[in-house]
Amino acid sequence: MRIRLPLPSIIHSRPHLSLAIVLGAVASPLLPDSWPWLTRVLAGWDILVWTYLAMMAWMMVQADHHDIKRAACRQDEKGPVILAVLSLAVLVSLAAIVSQLATIKGLPDETLALRYTLAVLTLIGSWFMVGVMFCSHYAHLYYTDECGDKPLGFPEDLKTPNYWDFLYFSFTISVAVQTSDVTVRDRRMRQVVLGQSVLCFFYNLAILGLSINIAASLING
């Protein structure tokens, strides 16, 4: 007889995110002691982000709409809270990058290379993480909605949207802050879309500013 141990809801509902958080938390203290604590934290965040992205990419490539429905039903009602916390963590990572780049004058070339690498990995990884997180949440809201009209209206030929369709919707908002040919029919869904639009607008501005700062530092350095 199999005995099932009770697991926290986040582990059951979001196993990829849970494993990525554990790996990031375990890896940070194991990084070289010579690194400043903020550099170790940022490196741990990057391990979390890229582990999560790799696992989600592997899962999404293989999943069909039946797998999406099962994953959507596993997610509990704490999804908006988790989404808000992770979005805040993304913004904090940007602040950490600014702090890292503010004290680079006079550092050895090896340290400069490390800080620039961490900055680039964090910028790219966090941007992709936002899109993937919202994609997963859109799929959850779509497939757990019990009303007659679904909260998202896909084109006629997409009766059973898969992860590629939700990725398309999410990253269209991330890139252009618009919804393209997918319509939003539900007030709750509009709130989520609005939240992602505002977050991505300011995040894209931050990326632009930091990219200019990094390029100027490399040219002047």
CSV table of C-alpha atoms in Angstrom, one decimal:
chain,number,residue,atom,x,y,z
A,1,MET,CA,0.0,0.0,0.0
A,2,ARG,CA,1.3,3.4,-1.0
A,3,ILE,CA,1.4,6.1,1.7
A,4,ARG,CA,1.1,9.6,0.5
A,5,LEU,CA,2.9,12.2,2.6
A,6,PRO,CA,1.1,15.5,3.0
A,7,LEU,CA,3.0,18.2,1.0
A,8,PRO,CA,2.6,21.9,1.0
A,9,SER,CA,0.2,23.1,-1.6
A,10,ILE,CA,2.8,25.0,-3.6
A,11,ILE,CA,4.9,21.9,-4.0
A,12,HIS,CA,2.0,19.9,-5.3
A,13,SER,CA,0.6,22.7,-7.5
A,14,ARG,CA,3.8,24.1,-8.8
A,15,PRO,CA,6.6,21.5,-8.7
A,16,HIS,CA,8.9,23.2,-11.2
A,17,LEU,CA,8.8,26.5,-9.3
A,18,SER,CA,9.3,24.7,-6.0
A,19,LEU,CA,12.3,22.8,-7.2
A,20,ALA,CA,13.8,25.9,-8.7
A,21,ILE,CA,13.4,27.8,-5.4
A,22,VAL,CA,15.1,25.0,-3.5
A,23,LEU,CA,18.0,24.9,-5.9
A,24,GLY,CA,18.5,28.6,-5.8
A,25,ALA,CA,18.3,28.7,-2.0
A,26,VAL,CA,20.8,25.8,-1.6
A,27,ALA,CA,23.2,27.1,-4.2
A,28,SER,CA,23.6,30.7,-2.8
A,29,PRO,CA,25.5,29.8,0.4
A,30,LEU,CA,27.7,27.4,-1.5
A,31,LEU,CA,29.1,30.1,-3.9
A,32,PRO,CA,32.6,31.4,-3.2
A,33,ASP,CA,33.0,33.3,0.0
A,34,SER,CA,35.1,35.9,-1.8
A,35,TRP,CA,32.0,37.1,-3.6
A,36,PRO,CA,30.1,39.9,-2.0
A,37,TRP,CA,26.8,38.7,-0.4
A,38,LEU,CA,24.7,40.6,-3.0
A,39,THR,CA,26.6,38.9,-5.8
A,40,ARG,CA,25.9,35.5,-4.2
A,41,VAL,CA,22.2,36.3,-3.8
A,42,LEU,CA,22.0,37.5,-7.4
A,43,ALA,CA,23.7,34.3,-8.6
A,44,GLY,CA,21.3,32.2,-6.6
A,45,TRP,CA,18.4,34.1,-8.1
A,46,ASP,CA,19.8,33.4,-11.6
A,47,ILE,CA,20.1,29.7,-10.8
A,48,LEU,CA,16.4,29.7,-9.6
A,49,VAL,CA,15.2,31.6,-12.7
A,50,TRP,CA,17.1,29.6,-15.4
A,51,THR,CA,16.3,26.3,-13.7
A,52,TYR,CA,12.6,27.2,-13.7
A,53,LEU,CA,12.8,28.3,-17.3
A,54,ALA,CA,14.5,25.1,-18.4
A,55,MET,CA,12.1,22.8,-16.7
A,56,MET,CA,9.0,24.8,-17.9
A,57,ALA,CA,10.4,24.8,-21.5
A,58,TRP,CA,10.9,21.0,-21.3
A,59,MET,CA,7.4,20.5,-20.0
A,60,MET,CA,5.7,22.8,-22.4
A,61,VAL,CA,7.3,21.3,-25.5
A,62,GLN,CA,5.9,17.9,-24.6
A,63,ALA,CA,2.5,18.9,-23.2
A,64,ASP,CA,-0.8,18.8,-25.1
A,65,HIS,CA,-4.0,20.5,-24.1
A,66,HIS,CA,-4.9,17.5,-21.8
A,67,ASP,CA,-1.7,18.0,-19.9
A,68,ILE,CA,-2.4,21.8,-19.7
A,69,LYS,CA,-5.8,21.1,-18.2
A,70,ARG,CA,-4.4,18.8,-15.6
A,71,ALA,CA,-1.7,21.3,-14.6
A,72,ALA,CA,-4.2,24.1,-14.5
A,73,CYS,CA,-6.5,22.2,-12.2
A,74,ARG,CA,-3.6,21.4,-9.8
A,75,GLN,CA,-3.0,25.1,-9.2
A,76,ASP,CA,-4.8,26.5,-6.2
A,77,GLU,CA,-6.4,29.9,-5.5
A,78,LYS,CA,-3.1,31.3,-4.1
A,79,GLY,CA,-1.9,31.8,-7.7
A,80,PRO,CA,-2.3,35.6,-7.7
A,81,VAL,CA,-0.4,35.9,-4.4
A,82,ILE,CA,2.5,33.8,-5.7
A,83,LEU,CA,2.5,35.7,-8.9
A,84,ALA,CA,2.6,39.0,-7.1
A,85,VAL,CA,5.5,37.9,-4.8
A,86,LEU,CA,7.5,36.6,-7.7
A,87,SER,CA,6.9,39.8,-9.7
A,88,LEU,CA,8.1,41.8,-6.7
A,89,ALA,CA,11.2,39.5,-6.6
A,90,VAL,CA,11.9,40.3,-10.2
A,91,LEU,CA,11.8,44.1,-9.4
A,92,VAL,CA,14.1,43.5,-6.4
A,93,SER,CA,16.5,41.7,-8.7
A,94,LEU,CA,16.6,44.8,-10.9
A,95,ALA,CA,17.5,46.9,-7.8
A,96,ALA,CA,20.2,44.4,-7.0
A,97,ILE,CA,21.7,44.8,-10.5
A,98,VAL,CA,21.7,48.6,-10.1
A,99,SER,CA,23.5,48.2,-6.8
A,100,GLN,CA,26.0,45.8,-8.4
A,101,LEU,CA,26.8,48.1,-11.3
A,102,ALA,CA,27.1,51.2,-9.0
A,103,THR,CA,30.3,50.0,-7.4
A,104,ILE,CA,32.3,48.6,-10.4
A,105,LYS,CA,34.9,51.4,-10.7
A,106,GLY,CA,38.4,50.1,-10.0
A,107,LEU,CA,37.4,46.5,-9.9
A,108,PRO,CA,39.6,43.8,-11.5
A,109,ASP,CA,38.7,42.6,-15.0
A,110,GLU,CA,37.6,39.2,-13.6
A,111,THR,CA,35.2,40.8,-11.2
A,112,LEU,CA,33.8,43.2,-13.8
A,113,ALA,CA,33.2,40.2,-16.2
A,114,LEU,CA,31.3,38.4,-13.4
A,115,ARG,CA,29.1,41.3,-12.5
A,116,TYR,CA,28.3,42.1,-16.2
A,117,THR,CA,27.5,38.4,-16.8
A,118,LEU,CA,25.2,38.3,-13.8
A,119,ALA,CA,23.5,41.5,-14.9
A,120,VAL,CA,22.8,40.2,-18.4
A,121,LEU,CA,21.7,36.8,-17.2
A,122,THR,CA,19.3,38.4,-14.6
A,123,LEU,CA,17.8,40.9,-17.1
A,124,ILE,CA,17.1,38.2,-19.7
A,125,GLY,CA,16.1,35.5,-17.3
A,126,SER,CA,13.8,37.6,-15.3
A,127,TRP,CA,12.1,39.0,-18.4
A,128,PHE,CA,11.4,35.5,-19.7
A,129,MET,CA,10.3,34.4,-16.3
A,130,VAL,CA,7.6,37.1,-16.1
A,131,GLY,CA,6.2,35.9,-19.5
A,132,VAL,CA,6.2,32.2,-18.6
A,133,MET,CA,4.7,32.8,-15.1
A,134,PHE,CA,1.8,34.8,-16.6
A,135,CYS,CA,1.4,32.2,-19.4
A,136,SER,CA,0.9,29.5,-16.8
A,137,HIS,CA,-1.6,31.7,-14.9
A,138,TYR,CA,-3.5,32.5,-18.0
A,139,ALA,CA,-3.8,28.8,-18.8
A,140,HIS,CA,-5.0,28.2,-15.2
A,141,LEU,CA,-7.7,30.8,-15.5
A,142,TYR,CA,-8.8,29.6,-18.9
A,143,TYR,CA,-9.1,25.9,-18.1
A,144,THR,CA,-10.6,26.3,-14.6
A,145,ASP,CA,-13.3,28.7,-15.7
A,146,GLU,CA,-16.7,27.0,-15.5
A,147,CYS,CA,-18.7,29.7,-17.2
A,148,GLY,CA,-20.1,29.2,-20.7
A,149,ASP,CA,-17.8,31.9,-22.3
A,150,LYS,CA,-14.1,31.4,-21.7
A,151,PRO,CA,-12.2,34.4,-20.4
A,152,LEU,CA,-10.0,34.5,-23.4
A,153,GLY,CA,-11.2,34.4,-27.0
A,154,PHE,CA,-8.8,32.7,-29.4
A,155,PRO,CA,-9.3,32.5,-33.2
A,156,GLU,CA,-11.9,30.1,-34.5
A,157,ASP,CA,-9.3,27.4,-35.4
A,158,LEU,CA,-8.1,27.2,-31.8
A,159,LYS,CA,-10.7,25.2,-29.9
A,160,THR,CA,-8.2,23.7,-27.5
A,161,PRO,CA,-5.3,26.2,-27.0
A,162,ASN,CA,-2.0,24.7,-25.9
A,163,TYR,CA,1.0,26.3,-24.1
A,164,TRP,CA,2.3,27.9,-27.4
A,165,ASP,CA,-1.0,29.8,-27.6
A,166,PHE,CA,-0.8,31.1,-24.1
A,167,LEU,CA,2.9,31.9,-24.5
A,168,TYR,CA,2.0,33.9,-27.6
A,169,PHE,CA,-0.6,35.8,-25.7
A,170,SER,CA,1.6,36.4,-22.7
A,171,PHE,CA,4.7,37.5,-24.6
A,172,THR,CA,2.7,39.7,-26.9
A,173,ILE,CA,1.8,41.7,-23.8
A,174,SER,CA,5.4,41.6,-22.5
A,175,VAL,CA,6.8,42.9,-25.8
A,176,ALA,CA,4.1,45.3,-27.1
A,177,VAL,CA,1.7,45.7,-24.1
A,178,GLN,CA,-1.3,44.7,-26.3
A,179,THR,CA,-3.3,41.6,-26.8
A,180,SER,CA,-3.2,41.1,-30.6
A,181,ASP,CA,-5.8,38.7,-32.0
A,182,VAL,CA,-6.8,37.2,-28.6
A,183,THR,CA,-9.7,38.9,-26.9
A,184,VAL,CA,-10.1,39.4,-23.2
A,185,ARG,CA,-13.7,38.7,-22.1
A,186,ASP,CA,-13.6,38.5,-18.3
A,187,ARG,CA,-13.1,41.2,-15.7
A,188,ARG,CA,-10.8,39.0,-13.6
A,189,MET,CA,-8.7,38.2,-16.7
A,190,ARG,CA,-8.5,42.0,-17.5
A,191,GLN,CA,-7.1,42.6,-14.1
A,192,VAL,CA,-4.3,40.1,-14.6
A,193,VAL,CA,-3.6,41.5,-18.1
A,194,LEU,CA,-3.5,45.0,-16.7
A,195,GLY,CA,-1.1,43.9,-14.0
A,196,GLN,CA,1.2,42.2,-16.5
A,197,SER,CA,1.0,45.3,-18.9
A,198,VAL,CA,2.0,47.7,-16.1
A,199,LEU,CA,4.8,45.4,-14.8
A,200,CYS,CA,6.3,44.8,-18.3
A,201,PHE,CA,6.1,48.5,-19.2
A,202,PHE,CA,8.3,49.5,-16.3
A,203,TYR,CA,10.4,46.4,-16.6
A,204,ASN,CA,11.1,47.2,-20.3
A,205,LEU,CA,12.1,50.7,-19.4
A,206,ALA,CA,14.4,49.4,-16.7
A,207,ILE,CA,16.0,47.0,-19.2
A,208,LEU,CA,16.5,49.8,-21.7
A,209,GLY,CA,18.1,52.1,-19.1
A,210,LEU,CA,20.4,49.3,-17.7
A,211,SER,CA,21.4,48.2,-21.1
A,212,ILE,CA,22.5,51.8,-22.0
A,213,ASN,CA,24.4,52.0,-18.7
A,214,ILE,CA,26.2,48.7,-19.3
A,215,ALA,CA,27.1,49.6,-22.9
A,216,ALA,CA,28.4,53.0,-21.8
A,217,SER,CA,30.4,51.4,-19.0
A,218,LEU,CA,32.0,49.0,-21.5
A,219,ILE,CA,32.8,51.7,-23.9
A,220,ASN,CA,34.3,54.1,-21.3
A,221,GLY,CA,36.0,51.2,-19.5
